[in-house]
mmCIF file of C-alpha atoms and ligand atoms in Angstrom:
data_model
loop_
_atom_site.group_PDB
_atom_site.id
_atom_site.type_symbol
_atom_site.label_atom_id
_atom_site.label_comp_id
_atom_site.label_asym_id
_atom_site.label_seq_id
_atom_site.Cartn_x
_atom_site.Cartn_y
_atom_site.Cartn_z
ATOM 1 C CA UNK A 1 -33.854 29.012 -27.770
ATOM 2 C CA UNK A 2 -33.737 32.718 -28.565
ATOM 3 C CA UNK A 3 -35.289 34.709 -25.749
ATOM 4 C CA UNK A 4 -38.854 35.795 -26.441
ATOM 5 C CA UNK A 5 -38.240 39.080 -24.622
ATOM 6 C CA UNK A 6 -35.868 40.355 -27.276
ATOM 7 C CA UNK A 7 -38.346 39.747 -30.093
ATOM 8 C CA UNK A 8 -41.476 41.415 -31.399
ATOM 9 C CA UNK A 9 -44.590 40.526 -29.366
ATOM 10 C CA UNK A 10 -48.253 41.516 -29.669
ATOM 11 C CA UNK A 11 -47.850 44.626 -27.516
ATOM 12 C CA UNK A 12 -45.212 45.869 -29.920
ATOM 13 C CA UNK A 13 -47.183 44.767 -32.989
ATOM 14 C CA UNK A 14 -50.262 46.696 -31.829
ATOM 15 C CA UNK A 15 -48.604 49.777 -30.293
ATOM 16 C CA UNK A 16 -45.109 49.967 -31.803
ATOM 17 C CA UNK A 17 -44.416 53.047 -33.904
ATOM 18 C CA UNK A 18 -47.918 54.519 -33.405
ATOM 19 C CA UNK A 19 -48.095 58.330 -33.162
ATOM 20 C CA UNK A 20 -50.723 60.101 -31.075
ATOM 21 C CA UNK A 21 -53.018 61.874 -31.501
ATOM 22 C CA UNK A 22 -53.947 60.845 -35.034
ATOM 23 C CA UNK A 23 -55.929 63.054 -37.468
ATOM 24 C CA UNK A 24 -59.608 63.390 -36.392
ATOM 25 C CA UNK A 25 -58.694 61.491 -33.203
ATOM 26 C CA UNK A 26 -59.049 58.258 -35.172
ATOM 27 C CA UNK A 27 -57.644 55.119 -33.545
ATOM 28 C CA UNK A 28 -56.410 53.784 -36.878
ATOM 29 C CA UNK A 29 -54.003 55.428 -39.304
ATOM 30 C CA UNK A 30 -55.976 57.165 -42.076
ATOM 31 C CA UNK A 31 -55.166 56.436 -45.716
ATOM 32 C CA UNK A 32 -53.623 59.576 -47.160
ATOM 33 C CA UNK A 33 -54.680 59.025 -50.769
ATOM 34 C CA UNK A 34 -52.677 61.820 -52.318
ATOM 35 C CA UNK A 35 -50.065 61.874 -55.062
ATOM 36 C CA UNK A 36 -48.699 65.283 -54.117
ATOM 37 C CA UNK A 37 -48.806 67.870 -51.301
ATOM 38 C CA UNK A 38 -49.649 71.557 -51.429
ATOM 39 C CA UNK A 39 -47.563 74.478 -50.207
ATOM 40 C CA UNK A 40 -49.338 77.424 -48.603
ATOM 41 C CA UNK A 41 -47.091 79.961 -50.343
ATOM 42 C CA UNK A 42 -43.673 80.303 -51.955
ATOM 43 C CA UNK A 43 -42.140 81.235 -48.575
ATOM 44 C CA UNK A 44 -43.028 77.764 -47.246
ATOM 45 C CA UNK A 45 -41.557 76.198 -50.366
ATOM 46 C CA UNK A 46 -38.317 78.123 -49.886
ATOM 47 C CA UNK A 47 -38.183 77.135 -46.189
ATOM 48 C CA UNK A 48 -38.704 73.491 -47.209
ATOM 49 C CA UNK A 49 -35.972 73.639 -49.848
ATOM 50 C CA UNK A 50 -33.600 75.238 -47.326
ATOM 51 C CA UNK A 51 -34.359 72.408 -44.896
ATOM 52 C CA UNK A 52 -35.788 74.572 -42.112
ATOM 53 C CA UNK A 53 -39.261 73.028 -42.567
ATOM 54 C CA UNK A 54 -39.794 69.248 -42.582
ATOM 55 C CA UNK A 55 -42.879 68.157 -44.485
ATOM 56 C CA UNK A 56 -44.096 66.020 -47.379
ATOM 57 C CA UNK A 57 -43.327 67.159 -50.893
ATOM 58 C CA UNK A 58 -44.398 64.559 -53.477
ATOM 59 C CA UNK A 59 -45.853 61.047 -53.287
ATOM 60 C CA UNK A 60 -42.795 59.231 -54.652
ATOM 61 C CA UNK A 61 -40.712 60.609 -51.763
ATOM 62 C CA UNK A 62 -43.063 59.792 -48.903
ATOM 63 C CA UNK A 63 -46.615 59.500 -47.582
ATOM 64 C CA UNK A 64 -48.022 59.740 -44.008
ATOM 65 C CA UNK A 65 -49.670 56.290 -44.164
ATOM 66 C CA UNK A 66 -46.473 54.781 -45.533
ATOM 67 C CA UNK A 67 -44.448 56.560 -42.816
ATOM 68 C CA UNK A 68 -46.730 55.042 -40.157
ATOM 69 C CA UNK A 69 -45.997 51.567 -41.526
ATOM 70 C CA UNK A 70 -42.273 52.340 -41.685
ATOM 71 C CA UNK A 71 -42.266 53.440 -38.028
ATOM 72 C CA UNK A 72 -44.066 50.261 -36.951
ATOM 73 C CA UNK A 73 -41.700 47.997 -38.890
ATOM 74 C CA UNK A 74 -38.680 49.777 -37.389
ATOM 75 C CA UNK A 75 -40.137 49.186 -33.899
ATOM 76 C CA UNK A 76 -40.666 45.495 -34.703
ATOM 77 C CA UNK A 77 -37.193 45.020 -36.185
ATOM 78 C CA UNK A 78 -35.432 47.091 -33.519
ATOM 79 C CA UNK A 79 -33.786 49.388 -36.089
ATOM 80 C CA UNK A 80 -33.430 53.179 -36.511
ATOM 81 C CA UNK A 81 -35.982 53.138 -39.289
ATOM 82 C CA UNK A 82 -37.381 51.296 -42.271
ATOM 83 C CA UNK A 83 -38.503 52.008 -45.826
ATOM 84 C CA UNK A 84 -41.568 50.520 -47.507
ATOM 85 C CA UNK A 85 -41.656 49.355 -51.116
ATOM 86 C CA UNK A 86 -44.241 48.238 -53.663
ATOM 87 C CA UNK A 87 -43.054 44.612 -53.391
ATOM 88 C CA UNK A 88 -40.425 42.480 -51.716
ATOM 89 C CA UNK A 89 -38.371 42.489 -54.916
ATOM 90 C CA UNK A 90 -38.546 46.306 -55.164
ATOM 91 C CA UNK A 91 -37.106 46.363 -51.614
ATOM 92 C CA UNK A 92 -34.353 43.820 -52.364
ATOM 93 C CA UNK A 93 -33.247 45.322 -55.686
ATOM 94 C CA UNK A 94 -33.340 48.952 -54.508
ATOM 95 C CA UNK A 95 -31.345 48.135 -51.364
ATOM 96 C CA UNK A 96 -28.717 46.252 -53.355
ATOM 97 C CA UNK A 97 -28.430 49.032 -55.955
ATOM 98 C CA UNK A 98 -27.881 51.534 -53.128
ATOM 99 C CA UNK A 99 -24.786 49.677 -51.928
ATOM 100 C CA UNK A 100 -22.926 48.650 -55.091
ATOM 101 C CA UNK A 101 -21.348 50.305 -58.112
ATOM 102 C CA UNK A 102 -19.519 49.142 -61.220
ATOM 103 C CA UNK A 103 -16.515 47.037 -60.129
ATOM 104 C CA UNK A 104 -18.113 46.006 -56.807
ATOM 105 C CA UNK A 105 -18.437 42.377 -55.786
ATOM 106 C CA UNK A 106 -21.358 40.723 -54.006
ATOM 107 C CA UNK A 107 -21.383 37.429 -52.093
ATOM 108 C CA UNK A 108 -24.656 35.540 -52.242
ATOM 109 C CA UNK A 109 -25.628 32.303 -50.542
ATOM 110 C CA UNK A 110 -26.746 29.873 -53.237
ATOM 111 C CA UNK A 111 -30.114 29.025 -51.641
ATOM 112 C CA UNK A 112 -31.337 32.628 -51.836
ATOM 113 C CA UNK A 113 -34.766 33.563 -53.181
ATOM 114 C CA UNK A 114 -34.730 32.735 -56.913
ATOM 115 C CA UNK A 115 -35.432 36.273 -58.131
ATOM 116 C CA UNK A 116 -32.786 37.784 -55.835
ATOM 117 C CA UNK A 117 -30.276 35.317 -57.265
ATOM 118 C CA UNK A 118 -31.418 36.202 -60.785
ATOM 119 C CA UNK A 119 -30.988 39.932 -60.082
ATOM 120 C CA UNK A 120 -27.451 39.461 -58.762
ATOM 121 C CA UNK A 121 -26.284 36.888 -61.307
ATOM 122 C CA UNK A 122 -27.799 38.459 -64.440
ATOM 123 C CA UNK A 123 -28.902 42.091 -63.959
ATOM 124 C CA UNK A 124 -26.005 43.218 -61.763
ATOM 125 C CA UNK A 125 -23.576 41.210 -63.895
ATOM 126 C CA UNK A 126 -24.667 43.259 -66.938
ATOM 127 C CA UNK A 127 -23.684 46.450 -65.111
ATOM 128 C CA UNK A 128 -20.246 45.223 -64.093
ATOM 129 C CA UNK A 129 -20.983 44.046 -60.566
ATOM 130 C CA UNK A 130 -19.369 40.640 -59.940
ATOM 131 C CA UNK A 131 -20.593 37.956 -57.555
ATOM 132 C CA UNK A 132 -19.635 34.716 -55.854
ATOM 133 C CA UNK A 133 -22.202 32.091 -54.864
ATOM 134 C CA UNK A 134 -21.492 30.361 -51.543
ATOM 135 C CA UNK A 135 -22.980 27.026 -50.448
ATOM 136 C CA UNK A 136 -25.738 27.135 -47.809
ATOM 137 C CA UNK A 137 -24.462 27.631 -44.213
ATOM 138 C CA UNK A 138 -20.811 27.664 -45.398
ATOM 139 C CA UNK A 139 -19.124 30.357 -43.264
ATOM 140 C CA UNK A 140 -15.613 29.291 -44.369
ATOM 141 C CA UNK A 141 -16.723 29.560 -47.980
ATOM 142 C CA UNK A 142 -18.050 33.039 -47.213
ATOM 143 C CA UNK A 143 -14.720 34.150 -45.710
ATOM 144 C CA UNK A 144 -12.851 32.758 -48.722
ATOM 145 C CA UNK A 145 -15.200 34.554 -51.133
ATOM 146 C CA UNK A 146 -14.672 38.065 -49.726
ATOM 147 C CA UNK A 147 -12.409 40.249 -51.904
ATOM 148 C CA UNK A 148 -11.157 43.840 -51.563
ATOM 149 C CA UNK A 149 -14.047 44.949 -53.869
ATOM 150 C CA UNK A 150 -16.726 43.087 -51.877
ATOM 151 C CA UNK A 151 -19.439 45.489 -50.764
ATOM 152 C CA UNK A 152 -22.280 43.225 -49.738
ATOM 153 C CA UNK A 153 -23.044 39.743 -48.381
ATOM 154 C CA UNK A 154 -26.626 38.579 -48.950
ATOM 155 C CA UNK A 155 -28.465 35.677 -47.390
ATOM 156 C CA UNK A 156 -31.859 34.567 -46.238
ATOM 157 C CA UNK A 157 -32.894 33.095 -42.911
ATOM 158 C CA UNK A 158 -34.606 30.654 -43.047
ATOM 159 C CA UNK A 159 -34.255 29.835 -46.744
ATOM 160 C CA UNK A 160 -36.860 28.694 -49.243
ATOM 161 C CA UNK A 161 -37.920 25.894 -49.539
ATOM 162 C CA UNK A 162 -35.610 23.902 -47.219
ATOM 163 C CA UNK A 163 -35.654 26.180 -44.158
ATOM 164 C CA UNK A 164 -31.875 26.388 -43.822
ATOM 165 C CA UNK A 165 -30.792 28.847 -41.133
ATOM 166 C CA UNK A 166 -27.428 30.531 -41.491
ATOM 167 C CA UNK A 167 -25.579 31.245 -38.239
ATOM 168 C CA UNK A 168 -25.952 35.043 -38.335
ATOM 169 C CA UNK A 169 -23.488 35.583 -35.452
ATOM 170 C CA UNK A 170 -20.813 33.619 -37.308
ATOM 171 C CA UNK A 171 -21.623 35.397 -40.580
ATOM 172 C CA UNK A 172 -21.392 38.867 -39.000
ATOM 173 C CA UNK A 173 -18.123 37.931 -37.221
ATOM 174 C CA UNK A 174 -16.614 36.704 -40.511
ATOM 175 C CA UNK A 175 -17.714 39.813 -42.435
ATOM 176 C CA UNK A 176 -16.662 42.315 -39.746
ATOM 177 C CA UNK A 177 -13.011 41.288 -40.299
ATOM 178 C CA UNK A 178 -13.218 43.181 -43.591
ATOM 179 C CA UNK A 179 -13.736 46.922 -43.868
ATOM 180 C CA UNK A 180 -16.664 48.285 -45.800
ATOM 181 C CA UNK A 181 -18.569 45.025 -46.318
ATOM 182 C CA UNK A 182 -22.254 45.216 -45.413
ATOM 183 C CA UNK A 183 -24.594 42.345 -44.621
ATOM 184 C CA UNK A 184 -28.180 41.994 -45.800
ATOM 185 C CA UNK A 185 -30.608 39.314 -44.603
ATOM 186 C CA UNK A 186 -33.946 38.539 -46.185
ATOM 187 C CA UNK A 187 -35.879 37.473 -43.079
ATOM 188 C CA UNK A 188 -39.267 37.030 -44.780
ATOM 189 C CA UNK A 189 -39.587 33.421 -43.555
ATOM 190 C CA UNK A 190 -38.700 34.318 -39.954
ATOM 191 C CA UNK A 191 -40.561 37.575 -39.171
ATOM 192 C CA UNK A 192 -39.378 39.694 -36.207
ATOM 193 C CA UNK A 193 -41.549 37.478 -33.984
ATOM 194 C CA UNK A 194 -39.101 34.602 -34.520
ATOM 195 C CA UNK A 195 -35.833 36.341 -35.404
ATOM 196 C CA UNK A 196 -34.455 39.856 -35.426
ATOM 197 C CA UNK A 197 -31.347 39.889 -37.627
ATOM 198 C CA UNK A 198 -30.454 43.467 -36.565
ATOM 199 C CA UNK A 199 -29.923 42.309 -32.977
ATOM 200 C CA UNK A 200 -27.214 39.967 -34.333
ATOM 201 C CA UNK A 201 -25.403 42.852 -36.021
ATOM 202 C CA UNK A 202 -26.843 42.449 -39.535
ATOM 203 C CA UNK A 203 -26.801 45.808 -41.377
ATOM 204 C CA UNK A 204 -29.936 45.624 -43.529
ATOM 205 C CA UNK A 205 -32.996 43.433 -42.957
ATOM 206 C CA UNK A 206 -35.384 42.965 -45.863
ATOM 207 C CA UNK A 207 -38.843 41.444 -45.984
ATOM 208 C CA UNK A 208 -41.432 40.580 -48.519
ATOM 209 C CA UNK A 209 -44.304 42.178 -46.556
ATOM 210 C CA UNK A 210 -46.575 40.294 -48.972
ATOM 211 C CA UNK A 211 -46.041 37.241 -46.763
ATOM 212 C CA UNK A 212 -46.270 37.165 -42.930
ATOM 213 C CA UNK A 213 -46.111 40.939 -42.331
ATOM 214 C CA UNK A 214 -49.301 41.591 -44.315
ATOM 215 C CA UNK A 215 -50.551 38.102 -43.583
ATOM 216 C CA UNK A 216 -53.807 38.137 -45.534
ATOM 217 C CA UNK A 217 -52.724 37.454 -49.129
ATOM 218 C CA UNK A 218 -54.299 40.766 -50.146
ATOM 219 C CA UNK A 219 -51.362 43.113 -50.730
ATOM 220 C CA UNK A 220 -47.835 43.130 -52.172
ATOM 221 C CA UNK A 221 -45.147 44.988 -50.267
ATOM 222 C CA UNK A 222 -41.520 45.106 -49.199
ATOM 223 C CA UNK A 223 -39.563 46.464 -46.236
ATOM 224 C CA UNK A 224 -35.922 47.437 -45.765
ATOM 225 C CA UNK A 225 -34.964 48.076 -42.115
ATOM 226 C CA UNK A 226 -31.631 49.263 -40.800
ATOM 227 C CA UNK A 227 -29.496 52.100 -39.462
ATOM 228 C CA UNK A 228 -30.227 55.694 -40.558
ATOM 229 C CA UNK A 229 -26.973 56.152 -42.505
ATOM 230 C CA UNK A 230 -27.707 53.145 -44.766
ATOM 231 C CA UNK A 231 -31.417 53.881 -45.096
ATOM 232 C CA UNK A 232 -30.622 57.355 -46.426
ATOM 233 C CA UNK A 233 -28.693 55.690 -49.286
ATOM 234 C CA UNK A 234 -31.576 53.289 -49.928
ATOM 235 C CA UNK A 235 -34.098 56.156 -49.819
ATOM 236 C CA UNK A 236 -32.065 58.096 -52.389
ATOM 237 C CA UNK A 237 -32.391 55.116 -54.748
ATOM 238 C CA UNK A 238 -36.091 54.618 -53.939
ATOM 239 C CA UNK A 239 -36.723 58.278 -54.825
ATOM 240 C CA UNK A 240 -35.055 57.663 -58.216
ATOM 241 C CA UNK A 241 -36.299 54.144 -59.029
ATOM 242 C CA UNK A 242 -39.807 54.872 -57.778
ATOM 243 C CA UNK A 243 -40.694 51.601 -56.066
ATOM 244 C CA UNK A 244 -42.351 53.180 -52.994
ATOM 245 C CA UNK A 245 -45.388 51.464 -51.455
ATOM 246 C CA UNK A 246 -48.876 52.821 -52.182
ATOM 247 C CA UNK A 247 -50.771 54.297 -49.167
ATOM 248 C CA UNK A 248 -53.741 51.901 -49.540
ATOM 249 C CA UNK A 249 -51.334 48.991 -49.396
ATOM 250 C CA UNK A 250 -49.559 50.543 -46.384
ATOM 251 C CA UNK A 251 -52.915 50.635 -44.602
ATOM 252 C CA UNK A 252 -53.590 46.945 -45.301
ATOM 253 C CA UNK A 253 -50.151 45.900 -44.088
ATOM 254 C CA UNK A 254 -50.384 48.134 -40.975
ATOM 255 C CA UNK A 255 -53.673 46.435 -40.184
ATOM 256 C CA UNK A 256 -52.194 43.007 -40.841
ATOM 257 C CA UNK A 257 -49.220 43.621 -38.547
ATOM 258 C CA UNK A 258 -51.442 44.191 -35.517
ATOM 259 C CA UNK A 259 -52.074 40.421 -35.442
ATOM 260 C CA UNK A 260 -48.579 39.409 -36.624
ATOM 261 C CA UNK A 261 -47.467 37.952 -33.312
ATOM 262 C CA UNK A 262 -50.747 36.044 -32.799
ATOM 263 C CA UNK A 263 -50.689 34.660 -36.316
ATOM 264 C CA UNK A 264 -47.026 33.670 -36.287
ATOM 265 C CA UNK A 265 -47.325 31.983 -32.871
ATOM 266 C CA UNK A 266 -50.156 29.864 -34.289
ATOM 267 C CA UNK A 267 -48.258 29.145 -37.502
ATOM 268 C CA UNK A 268 -45.120 28.136 -35.515
ATOM 269 C CA UNK A 269 -47.113 25.648 -33.423
ATOM 270 C CA UNK A 270 -49.138 24.250 -36.314
ATOM 271 C CA UNK A 271 -46.136 23.905 -38.638
ATOM 272 C CA UNK A 272 -44.160 22.004 -35.988
ATOM 273 C CA UNK A 273 -47.112 19.674 -35.347
ATOM 274 C CA UNK A 274 -47.516 19.102 -39.096
ATOM 275 C CA UNK A 275 -43.782 18.498 -39.593
ATOM 276 C CA UNK A 276 -43.792 15.935 -36.760
ATOM 277 C CA UNK A 277 -46.903 14.180 -38.103
ATOM 278 C CA UNK A 278 -45.429 13.968 -41.604
ATOM 279 C CA UNK A 279 -41.990 12.840 -40.424
ATOM 280 C CA UNK A 280 -43.325 9.537 -39.111
ATOM 281 C CA UNK A 281 -45.511 8.754 -42.149
ATOM 282 C CA UNK A 282 -44.644 5.818 -44.458
ATOM 283 C CA UNK A 283 -45.522 7.776 -47.629
ATOM 284 C CA UNK A 284 -43.195 10.669 -46.735
ATOM 285 C CA UNK A 285 -39.507 10.276 -47.633
ATOM 286 C CA UNK A 286 -38.199 13.326 -45.840
ATOM 287 C CA UNK A 287 -39.401 16.480 -44.087
ATOM 288 C CA UNK A 288 -37.510 19.780 -43.931
ATOM 289 C CA UNK A 289 -38.535 22.073 -41.070
ATOM 290 C CA UNK A 290 -35.927 23.852 -38.912
ATOM 291 C CA UNK A 291 -37.894 22.941 -35.778
ATOM 292 C CA UNK A 292 -37.259 19.202 -36.340
ATOM 293 C CA UNK A 293 -34.229 17.633 -34.650
ATOM 294 C CA UNK A 294 -33.459 15.944 -38.000
ATOM 295 C CA UNK A 295 -33.030 19.289 -39.821
ATOM 296 C CA UNK A 296 -29.398 20.184 -40.662
ATOM 297 C CA UNK A 297 -29.718 23.677 -39.169
ATOM 298 C CA UNK A 298 -31.860 22.766 -36.150
ATOM 299 C CA UNK A 299 -29.026 23.671 -33.739
ATOM 300 C CA UNK A 300 -28.510 27.117 -35.262
ATOM 301 C CA UNK A 301 -32.249 27.693 -35.579
ATOM 302 C CA UNK A 302 -32.722 26.852 -31.882
ATOM 303 C CA UNK A 303 -29.978 29.293 -30.943
ATOM 304 C CA UNK A 304 -31.298 32.184 -33.049
ATOM 305 C CA UNK A 305 -35.049 31.746 -33.264
ATOM 306 C CA UNK A 306 -37.992 31.817 -30.883
ATOM 307 C CA UNK A 307 -40.111 29.765 -33.305
ATOM 308 C CA UNK A 308 -39.431 28.088 -36.632
ATOM 309 C CA UNK A 309 -41.976 29.654 -38.946
ATOM 310 C CA UNK A 310 -44.910 28.474 -41.008
ATOM 311 C CA UNK A 311 -43.391 26.650 -43.983
ATOM 312 C CA UNK A 312 -42.987 22.867 -44.083
ATOM 313 C CA UNK A 313 -41.364 21.186 -47.083
ATOM 314 C CA UNK A 314 -41.510 17.440 -47.668
ATOM 315 C CA UNK A 315 -40.742 14.826 -50.266
ATOM 316 C CA UNK A 316 -43.357 12.150 -50.899
ATOM 317 C CA UNK A 317 -42.558 8.518 -51.651
ATOM 318 C CA UNK A 318 -43.931 8.861 -55.194
ATOM 319 C CA UNK A 319 -43.245 10.605 -58.537
ATOM 320 C CA UNK A 320 -44.250 13.920 -60.171
ATOM 321 C CA UNK A 321 -47.781 12.727 -60.964
ATOM 322 C CA UNK A 322 -48.240 11.065 -57.555
ATOM 323 C CA UNK A 323 -47.360 14.331 -55.793
ATOM 324 C CA UNK A 324 -49.921 16.055 -57.997
ATOM 325 C CA UNK A 325 -52.589 13.490 -56.985
ATOM 326 C CA UNK A 326 -51.742 14.106 -53.314
ATOM 327 C CA UNK A 327 -52.028 17.896 -53.719
ATOM 328 C CA UNK A 328 -55.322 17.580 -55.594
ATOM 329 C CA UNK A 329 -56.679 15.417 -52.760
ATOM 330 C CA UNK A 330 -55.987 18.098 -50.110
ATOM 331 C CA UNK A 331 -59.214 19.869 -49.135
ATOM 332 C CA UNK A 332 -58.058 22.812 -46.999
ATOM 333 C CA UNK A 333 -55.016 24.497 -48.593
ATOM 334 C CA UNK A 334 -55.426 26.260 -51.934
ATOM 335 C CA UNK A 335 -52.837 25.654 -54.661
ATOM 336 C CA UNK A 336 -50.897 28.910 -54.978
ATOM 337 C CA UNK A 337 -47.445 30.445 -54.653
ATOM 338 C CA UNK A 338 -46.776 32.628 -51.576
ATOM 339 C CA UNK A 339 -46.827 31.912 -47.847
ATOM 340 C CA UNK A 340 -47.381 33.534 -44.496
ATOM 341 C CA UNK A 341 -51.070 34.361 -44.932
ATOM 342 C CA UNK A 342 -54.093 33.250 -42.927
ATOM 343 C CA UNK A 343 -54.991 30.691 -45.636
ATOM 344 C CA UNK A 344 -52.836 27.581 -45.893
ATOM 345 C CA UNK A 345 -51.308 27.288 -49.363
ATOM 346 C CA UNK A 346 -49.640 24.357 -51.061
ATOM 347 C CA UNK A 347 -47.348 24.153 -54.055
ATOM 348 C CA UNK A 348 -45.317 21.594 -55.953
ATOM 349 C CA UNK A 349 -42.061 23.435 -56.809
ATOM 350 C CA UNK A 350 -41.401 21.107 -59.774
ATOM 351 C CA UNK A 351 -44.625 22.334 -61.402
ATOM 352 C CA UNK A 352 -44.206 26.021 -60.552
ATOM 353 C CA UNK A 353 -40.856 27.833 -60.309
ATOM 354 C CA UNK A 354 -38.988 24.895 -61.899
ATOM 355 C CA UNK A 355 -41.543 23.795 -64.540
ATOM 356 C CA UNK A 356 -39.301 24.317 -67.592
ATOM 357 C CA UNK A 357 -36.582 22.013 -66.281
ATOM 358 C CA UNK A 358 -36.343 18.247 -66.783
ATOM 359 C CA UNK A 359 -36.402 15.889 -63.780
ATOM 360 C CA UNK A 360 -32.569 15.622 -64.022
ATOM 361 C CA UNK A 361 -32.112 19.416 -64.214
ATOM 362 C CA UNK A 362 -34.412 19.865 -61.229
ATOM 363 C CA UNK A 363 -32.430 17.277 -59.239
ATOM 364 C CA UNK A 364 -29.263 19.256 -60.051
ATOM 365 C CA UNK A 365 -30.701 22.403 -58.434
ATOM 366 C CA UNK A 366 -32.021 20.382 -55.508
ATOM 367 C CA UNK A 367 -35.726 20.290 -56.416
ATOM 368 C CA UNK A 368 -37.204 16.804 -56.449
ATOM 369 C CA UNK A 369 -40.311 15.977 -58.498
ATOM 370 C CA UNK A 370 -42.293 14.793 -55.463
ATOM 371 C CA UNK A 371 -41.380 17.789 -53.316
ATOM 372 C CA UNK A 372 -44.267 19.682 -51.696
ATOM 373 C CA UNK A 373 -44.077 23.089 -50.018
ATOM 374 C CA UNK A 374 -46.834 23.638 -47.491
ATOM 375 C CA UNK A 375 -47.340 27.196 -46.195
ATOM 376 C CA UNK A 376 -49.321 26.849 -42.986
ATOM 377 C CA UNK A 377 -52.175 29.279 -42.338
ATOM 378 C CA UNK A 378 -54.092 29.891 -39.129
ATOM 379 C CA UNK A 379 -56.643 27.064 -39.490
ATOM 380 C CA UNK A 380 -56.845 24.488 -36.649
ATOM 381 C CA UNK A 381 -53.728 22.291 -36.805
ATOM 382 C CA UNK A 382 -55.788 19.139 -36.102
ATOM 383 C CA UNK A 383 -57.878 19.853 -39.209
ATOM 384 C CA UNK A 384 -54.797 20.493 -41.352
ATOM 385 C CA UNK A 385 -53.153 17.253 -40.165
ATOM 386 C CA UNK A 386 -56.309 15.185 -40.720
ATOM 387 C CA UNK A 387 -56.566 16.653 -44.235
ATOM 388 C CA UNK A 388 -52.898 15.800 -44.935
ATOM 389 C CA UNK A 389 -53.378 12.234 -43.663
ATOM 390 C CA UNK A 390 -56.386 11.568 -45.867
ATOM 391 C CA UNK A 391 -54.580 13.002 -48.916
ATOM 392 C CA UNK A 392 -51.611 10.722 -48.147
ATOM 393 C CA UNK A 393 -54.022 7.756 -48.259
ATOM 394 C CA UNK A 394 -54.412 8.464 -52.000
ATOM 395 C CA UNK A 395 -50.808 7.275 -52.386
ATOM 396 C CA UNK A 396 -51.426 3.888 -50.716
HETATM 397 C C1 PLP B 1 -41.827 36.359 -51.847
HETATM 398 C C2 PLP B 1 -40.409 36.590 -51.478
HETATM 399 C C3 PLP B 1 -39.672 37.645 -51.999
HETATM 400 C C4 PLP B 1 -40.243 38.579 -53.049
HETATM 401 O O1 PLP B 1 -41.261 39.335 -52.528
HETATM 402 P P1 PLP B 1 -42.462 39.935 -53.430
HETATM 403 O O2 PLP B 1 -43.268 40.667 -52.426
HETATM 404 O O3 PLP B 1 -43.147 38.784 -54.066
HETATM 405 O O4 PLP B 1 -41.799 40.817 -54.433
HETATM 406 C C5 PLP B 1 -38.378 37.826 -51.570
HETATM 407 N N1 PLP B 1 -37.824 37.001 -50.664
HETATM 408 C C6 PLP B 1 -38.502 35.963 -50.140
HETATM 409 C C7 PLP B 1 -37.831 35.097 -49.147
HETATM 410 C C8 PLP B 1 -39.813 35.727 -50.514
HETATM 411 O O5 PLP B 1 -40.479 34.685 -49.995
#
């Protein structure tokens, strides 16, 4: 098991990155609701342009509330710094665009977030950036895919919806044999409470802060954390593309992070209890949760992670309509995409992200009709399990 000491805890979540004193001696970070910043006179402007004065200039380039969030995330991830974005996808796409150019090649693990895969395989392709898709957990396949033009290797840990955990040490070792190839891990499903990719030598860590970081299903956001020399490239692109986070959103996510460690500890425990309860049930064909001994990446997950996260995926012993009846019978979780918030959420991937496909096409991309993704909130695990059991009775 990854040592708890090396990961983000509540002390860090509450105090990490905080600057004192704050304006008006407030204990919380004020929301700086401003689109631009004023200069006292032209002399100050000249000093700023010459670089002898450091200060804010314009809202697209930075904001004090956003900087406070960025400092806290850097403390949690154990990196030089971080940059905040308007959404997880703004973070992912801006970071990728900062590291590639026409003629570059990107290696992507096949089980990546659907929109990240779409960006690499369609948008980047249109601009002359090539890619190779590698099978989940396949380090040999990764090594074989790297070319002289390869600039970036992208993966997720754990992946959605099956919770596959790539061996980050093996990935970094394989990539480091080649000059100039950077690694990027989307660690949204892990959070720095369970896994810190930077401590395994990963170059850029990205998060959809919409999920566990914010934790209250009330704000969209994204984070890119890493070393200063790479963040300056990403910042250059953020300044141009404009996907910076709004200060009101930064406030909500800062507030959410203070309970990150508490929430994730609860979600780890509840999700494992739920996964175990479902695994033995006659109406459940299979459960995917990296904390279960039966999961293909349990060994790697145990080595890298302090907890296994809050998402449990399972296949019911029924069909598309039966899975729908089960979901409708659940009383606690709401039906919605997303995960990592205080409210438990449930979704049937076949009816959401993969709705347009036929049963056969869904099977081909690994999504079964009776698959259910359960994003565990902070409710009492006993209540969630009792609710799941009575919904399973509908299938009897
Ligand atoms: C949700 C999600 C994203 C996209 O984040 P948004 O905040 O919705 O833009 C990216 N990666 C993973 C793993 C996610 O779960």
